[in-house]
Amino acid sequence: MRVFIINLEKDSERRLSILQQCKDLNIEAEIIPAVDGRTLSHNELEKITHPSYVAGLTPSEIGCSLSHLKIYKKMANENIEKALILEDDALLKVDLVKIVEWYNNIENKSEEVILLSEVNKYFTKPIKKINEDYHLVDVAEAALTHCYLLNKKAAIKLLDFLTPVWLEADRWTFIREYSIVSLKAIVPPVGLQSTLSENSTIWYDQEQIEKRKGFEKSRSITLRKIKKKDHYH
C-alpha cells in the first residue's frame, strides 16, 4: 500500500512535521506537491472547474480538491490498489500502524473510503471489530481530508464524480448521499489534526477570513440547486 502526503512546497514546517511522524512510525511516504489555487489565473480556473456548480468555491478550495484528485488519478493510472492519504497538518497516533496493517490485509470488493479522522456522526452499531480498541463503522456525516484510506475502485469513482472540479474535497456527506463510495470510519480516530492546522493555508489572512461568510452563502445556494436535481454533471 502506498502512502501519500499532500503538501504545499512553501509549507516546510508542516512537511518536516508529518515526515518526522511517518519516520517515527516506520511509514514510508511520498510527498505529493499540493496545488495552490491562489496562483491560478481566472482562465486556468475556468478550464478546470464546472461552469454551473463551482460558485462559492474559493481558489484555495479548488486547489485542495485538485491535490486530492491528483492522487486519485495516480492510483488509477499506476494501478495502485490501496492508499493512505495524509495532509501535512495531520497528527498521527501510534495505533495508525495497526489500522494500516489491518487494511492492507483485507480484501476490498467495493468502492470504499475509510476515514481515520474524527467524524461528525456515525452509526453506533459497528460493522466490524478491528481489535479490542478499534471498530469499523458506517459514517452518516463527516468532513476533513487530513487522514483517510481508500482503494483504487473508490479513487476511480471519485475522480469521475469530482471532475471537473465542483465540490470541496472534504464534502464526504454529499458524496455519501450520492452513493459514490461506501463511507466508513475507524472509531476512535487515529488521525487527528495538529496545531499546525490552526494556521490555515486556505484562509491565510484576516481579509480572506472576512470573505468567508460570503463564500459560504454562495456555496450553500449552489449546493441546494444541485440537490434539487437528480444528477450532478
Tab-separated table of C-alpha atoms in Angstrom:
chain	number	residue	atom	x	y	z
A	1	MET	CA	0.000	0.000	0.000
A	2	ARG	CA	1.210	3.484	-0.857
A	3	VAL	CA	1.213	6.469	1.495
A	4	PHE	CA	0.825	9.963	0.061
A	5	ILE	CA	1.304	13.304	1.809
A	6	ILE	CA	-0.218	16.451	0.308
A	7	ASN	CA	1.990	19.463	0.959
A	8	LEU	CA	2.483	22.933	-0.486
A	9	GLU	CA	6.146	23.472	-1.323
A	10	LYS	CA	6.292	26.654	0.772
A	11	ASP	CA	4.984	24.903	3.908
A	12	SER	CA	8.288	23.431	5.044
A	13	GLU	CA	7.355	23.301	8.744
A	14	ARG	CA	4.317	21.167	8.004
A	15	ARG	CA	6.310	18.943	5.667
A	16	LEU	CA	9.026	18.316	8.244
A	17	SER	CA	6.420	17.610	10.925
A	18	ILE	CA	4.476	14.977	9.004
A	19	LEU	CA	7.597	13.337	7.567
A	20	GLN	CA	9.076	13.013	11.051
A	21	GLN	CA	5.855	11.437	12.303
A	22	CYS	CA	5.923	8.940	9.454
A	23	LYS	CA	9.571	8.163	10.149
A	24	ASP	CA	8.806	7.576	13.829
A	25	LEU	CA	6.080	5.106	12.823
A	26	ASN	CA	8.298	3.448	10.209
A	27	ILE	CA	5.940	4.544	7.431
A	28	GLU	CA	7.433	5.199	4.012
A	29	ALA	CA	5.588	8.131	2.469
A	30	GLU	CA	5.671	10.078	-0.770
A	31	ILE	CA	5.156	13.833	-0.970
A	32	ILE	CA	2.542	14.938	-3.492
A	33	PRO	CA	3.008	18.636	-4.317
A	34	ALA	CA	-0.237	20.397	-3.473
A	35	VAL	CA	-1.919	22.688	-5.970
A	36	ASP	CA	-2.093	26.288	-4.748
A	37	GLY	CA	-5.291	27.520	-6.340
A	38	ARG	CA	-4.416	31.101	-5.458
A	39	THR	CA	-1.675	31.069	-8.085
A	40	LEU	CA	-4.015	30.026	-10.904
A	41	SER	CA	-5.345	32.629	-13.306
A	42	HIS	CA	-9.043	33.181	-13.914
A	43	ASN	CA	-8.752	31.430	-17.278
A	44	GLU	CA	-6.955	28.458	-15.726
A	45	LEU	CA	-9.633	28.132	-13.057
A	46	GLU	CA	-12.376	28.255	-15.684
A	47	LYS	CA	-10.788	25.383	-17.618
A	48	ILE	CA	-10.666	23.006	-14.643
A	49	THR	CA	-13.964	23.770	-12.890
A	50	HIS	CA	-17.622	23.061	-13.573
A	51	PRO	CA	-19.246	26.216	-15.008
A	52	SER	CA	-22.544	25.756	-13.158
A	53	TYR	CA	-21.557	24.241	-9.829
A	54	VAL	CA	-18.306	25.947	-8.842
A	55	ALA	CA	-19.961	29.069	-7.391
A	56	GLY	CA	-18.807	29.684	-3.821
A	57	LEU	CA	-15.641	27.621	-4.075
A	58	THR	CA	-12.522	29.652	-3.356
A	59	PRO	CA	-9.343	29.247	-5.425
A	60	SER	CA	-7.693	27.626	-2.397
A	61	GLU	CA	-10.504	25.104	-2.016
A	62	ILE	CA	-10.253	24.354	-5.722
A	63	GLY	CA	-6.534	23.787	-5.241
A	64	CYS	CA	-7.210	21.423	-2.352
A	65	SER	CA	-9.636	19.403	-4.476
A	66	LEU	CA	-7.127	19.267	-7.331
A	67	SER	CA	-4.471	17.974	-4.938
A	68	HIS	CA	-6.617	15.024	-3.883
A	69	LEU	CA	-7.738	14.394	-7.465
A	70	LYS	CA	-4.074	14.226	-8.442
A	71	ILE	CA	-3.686	11.221	-6.131
A	72	TYR	CA	-6.878	9.544	-7.359
A	73	LYS	CA	-5.625	9.877	-10.939
A	74	LYS	CA	-2.226	8.490	-9.938
A	75	MET	CA	-3.892	5.476	-8.321
A	76	ALA	CA	-5.942	4.823	-11.454
A	77	ASN	CA	-3.051	5.280	-13.890
A	78	GLU	CA	-0.475	3.324	-11.887
A	79	ASN	CA	-2.856	0.581	-10.759
A	80	ILE	CA	-2.366	1.352	-7.060
A	81	GLU	CA	-4.862	-0.830	-5.216
A	82	LYS	CA	-4.806	0.902	-1.824
A	83	ALA	CA	-3.513	4.139	-0.360
A	84	LEU	CA	-3.300	6.151	2.825
A	85	ILE	CA	-3.745	9.850	2.119
A	86	LEU	CA	-2.417	12.397	4.591
A	87	GLU	CA	-2.442	16.155	4.644
A	88	ASP	CA	0.561	17.851	6.165
A	89	ASP	CA	-1.285	19.061	9.276
A	90	ALA	CA	-2.200	15.546	10.408
A	91	LEU	CA	-1.312	14.318	13.886
A	92	LEU	CA	-0.768	10.574	13.740
A	93	LYS	CA	-1.442	8.274	16.667
A	94	VAL	CA	0.837	5.303	17.198
A	95	ASP	CA	-2.036	2.883	16.542
A	96	LEU	CA	-2.319	4.162	12.979
A	97	VAL	CA	0.208	1.461	12.101
A	98	LYS	CA	-2.125	-1.282	13.351
A	99	ILE	CA	-5.007	0.081	11.287
A	100	VAL	CA	-2.864	0.349	8.155
A	101	GLU	CA	-1.648	-3.239	8.615
A	102	TRP	CA	-5.231	-4.438	9.048
A	103	TYR	CA	-6.407	-2.570	5.953
A	104	ASN	CA	-3.500	-3.821	3.894
A	105	ASN	CA	-4.514	-7.412	4.608
A	106	ILE	CA	-8.235	-7.224	3.848
A	107	GLU	CA	-9.944	-7.660	0.502
A	108	ASN	CA	-11.914	-4.678	-0.784
A	109	LYS	CA	-14.681	-5.658	-3.163
A	110	SER	CA	-16.482	-2.325	-3.298
A	111	GLU	CA	-15.613	1.351	-3.670
A	112	GLU	CA	-14.597	2.230	-0.134
A	113	VAL	CA	-13.247	5.217	1.768
A	114	ILE	CA	-12.288	4.751	5.416
A	115	LEU	CA	-11.840	7.955	7.389
A	116	LEU	CA	-9.223	7.803	10.126
A	117	SER	CA	-10.119	11.262	11.399
A	118	GLU	CA	-12.960	12.320	13.657
A	119	VAL	CA	-16.406	12.194	12.049
A	120	ASN	CA	-19.487	14.233	12.894
A	121	LYS	CA	-21.984	11.366	13.046
A	122	TYR	CA	-21.761	7.614	12.625
A	123	PHE	CA	-23.982	4.591	13.153
A	124	THR	CA	-23.184	3.202	16.579
A	125	LYS	CA	-23.510	-0.451	15.605
A	126	PRO	CA	-20.036	-1.441	14.363
A	127	ILE	CA	-19.599	-3.125	11.003
A	128	LYS	CA	-16.509	-4.909	12.214
A	129	LYS	CA	-14.329	-5.192	15.276
A	130	ILE	CA	-10.731	-4.463	14.284
A	131	ASN	CA	-9.282	-5.296	17.692
A	132	GLU	CA	-10.103	-4.645	21.335
A	133	ASP	CA	-9.691	-0.903	20.889
A	134	TYR	CA	-10.963	-0.064	17.397
A	135	HIS	CA	-14.090	-0.639	15.336
A	136	LEU	CA	-15.148	-0.001	11.755
A	137	VAL	CA	-18.413	1.954	11.452
A	138	ASP	CA	-20.669	3.392	8.759
A	139	VAL	CA	-20.486	7.188	8.535
A	140	ALA	CA	-23.543	9.453	8.421
A	141	GLU	CA	-21.847	12.866	8.377
A	142	ALA	CA	-18.201	13.830	8.023
A	143	ALA	CA	-15.770	16.399	6.724
A	144	LEU	CA	-11.956	16.717	6.740
A	145	THR	CA	-9.460	15.011	4.448
A	146	HIS	CA	-6.281	15.001	6.518
A	147	CYS	CA	-6.171	11.236	7.074
A	148	TYR	CA	-8.053	8.535	5.170
A	149	LEU	CA	-7.722	5.209	3.400
A	150	LEU	CA	-9.211	4.312	0.041
A	151	ASN	CA	-8.952	1.684	-2.650
A	152	LYS	CA	-8.464	2.065	-6.391
A	153	LYS	CA	-12.141	1.458	-7.120
A	154	ALA	CA	-13.080	4.393	-4.891
A	155	ALA	CA	-10.363	6.574	-6.404
A	156	ILE	CA	-11.726	5.976	-9.902
A	157	LYS	CA	-15.296	6.719	-8.833
A	158	LEU	CA	-14.258	9.901	-7.012
A	159	LEU	CA	-12.145	11.035	-9.950
A	160	ASP	CA	-15.129	10.709	-12.266
A	161	PHE	CA	-17.579	12.284	-9.807
A	162	LEU	CA	-15.413	15.279	-8.923
A	163	THR	CA	-14.021	16.160	-12.369
A	164	PRO	CA	-14.188	18.925	-13.490
A	165	VAL	CA	-13.835	20.441	-10.026
A	166	TRP	CA	-17.134	21.472	-8.483
A	167	LEU	CA	-17.048	20.165	-4.909
A	168	GLU	CA	-14.797	20.586	-1.892
A	169	ALA	CA	-12.525	17.597	-1.313
A	170	ASP	CA	-13.953	17.003	2.163
A	171	ARG	CA	-17.687	17.054	1.350
A	172	TRP	CA	-17.924	13.414	2.398
A	173	THR	CA	-21.567	13.672	3.437
A	174	PHE	CA	-22.529	14.964	-0.004
A	175	ILE	CA	-20.509	12.185	-1.648
A	176	ARG	CA	-22.182	9.576	0.561
A	177	GLU	CA	-25.642	10.911	-0.283
A	178	TYR	CA	-24.934	10.288	-3.967
A	179	SER	CA	-23.749	6.735	-3.148
A	180	ILE	CA	-20.461	7.296	-4.944
A	181	VAL	CA	-18.458	5.328	-2.393
A	182	SER	CA	-19.057	3.351	0.759
A	183	LEU	CA	-18.076	5.774	3.525
A	184	LYS	CA	-16.727	4.269	6.724
A	185	ALA	CA	-14.563	5.304	9.652
A	186	ILE	CA	-12.326	3.893	12.338
A	187	VAL	CA	-13.526	4.641	15.867
A	188	PRO	CA	-11.836	6.077	17.830
A	189	PRO	CA	-9.842	8.079	15.263
A	190	VAL	CA	-6.130	7.508	14.739
A	191	GLY	CA	-5.536	10.589	12.593
A	192	LEU	CA	-6.106	13.913	14.330
A	193	GLN	CA	-5.185	17.469	13.367
A	194	SER	CA	-2.042	19.051	14.753
A	195	THR	CA	-1.776	22.624	15.999
A	196	LEU	CA	-0.375	23.485	12.568
A	197	SER	CA	-3.921	23.222	11.223
A	198	GLU	CA	-4.799	26.364	13.176
A	199	ASN	CA	-2.685	28.310	10.689
A	200	SER	CA	-4.867	27.660	7.666
A	201	THR	CA	-3.261	27.694	4.239
A	202	ILE	CA	-6.698	28.260	2.722
A	203	TRP	CA	-7.844	31.190	4.883
A	204	TYR	CA	-4.471	32.748	5.487
A	205	ASP	CA	-5.176	36.344	6.472
A	206	GLN	CA	-7.883	38.397	8.145
A	207	GLU	CA	-9.132	39.860	4.882
A	208	GLN	CA	-9.722	36.388	3.488
A	209	ILE	CA	-11.404	35.251	6.695
A	210	GLU	CA	-13.820	38.175	6.460
A	211	LYS	CA	-14.824	37.000	2.995
A	212	ARG	CA	-15.695	33.556	4.314
A	213	LYS	CA	-19.350	34.264	5.058
A	214	GLY	CA	-19.953	35.487	1.538
A	215	PHE	CA	-18.376	32.400	0.026
A	216	GLU	CA	-20.320	30.110	2.367
A	217	LYS	CA	-23.627	31.754	1.466
A	218	SER	CA	-22.910	31.392	-2.246
A	219	ARG	CA	-21.799	27.788	-1.734
A	220	SER	CA	-24.921	26.926	0.232
A	221	ILE	CA	-27.152	28.251	-2.546
A	222	THR	CA	-25.201	26.307	-5.182
A	223	LEU	CA	-25.387	23.017	-3.273
A	224	ARG	CA	-29.125	23.417	-2.759
A	225	LYS	CA	-29.543	23.842	-6.512
A	226	ILE	CA	-27.546	20.683	-7.148
A	227	LYS	CA	-29.552	18.665	-4.647
A	228	LYS	CA	-32.790	19.643	-6.388
A	229	LYS	CA	-31.554	17.854	-9.482
A	230	ASP	CA	-31.203	14.117	-9.969
A	231	HIS	CA	-27.749	14.489	-11.499
A	232	TYR	CA	-24.596	16.445	-10.820
A	233	HIS	CA	-22.973	16.900	-14.273
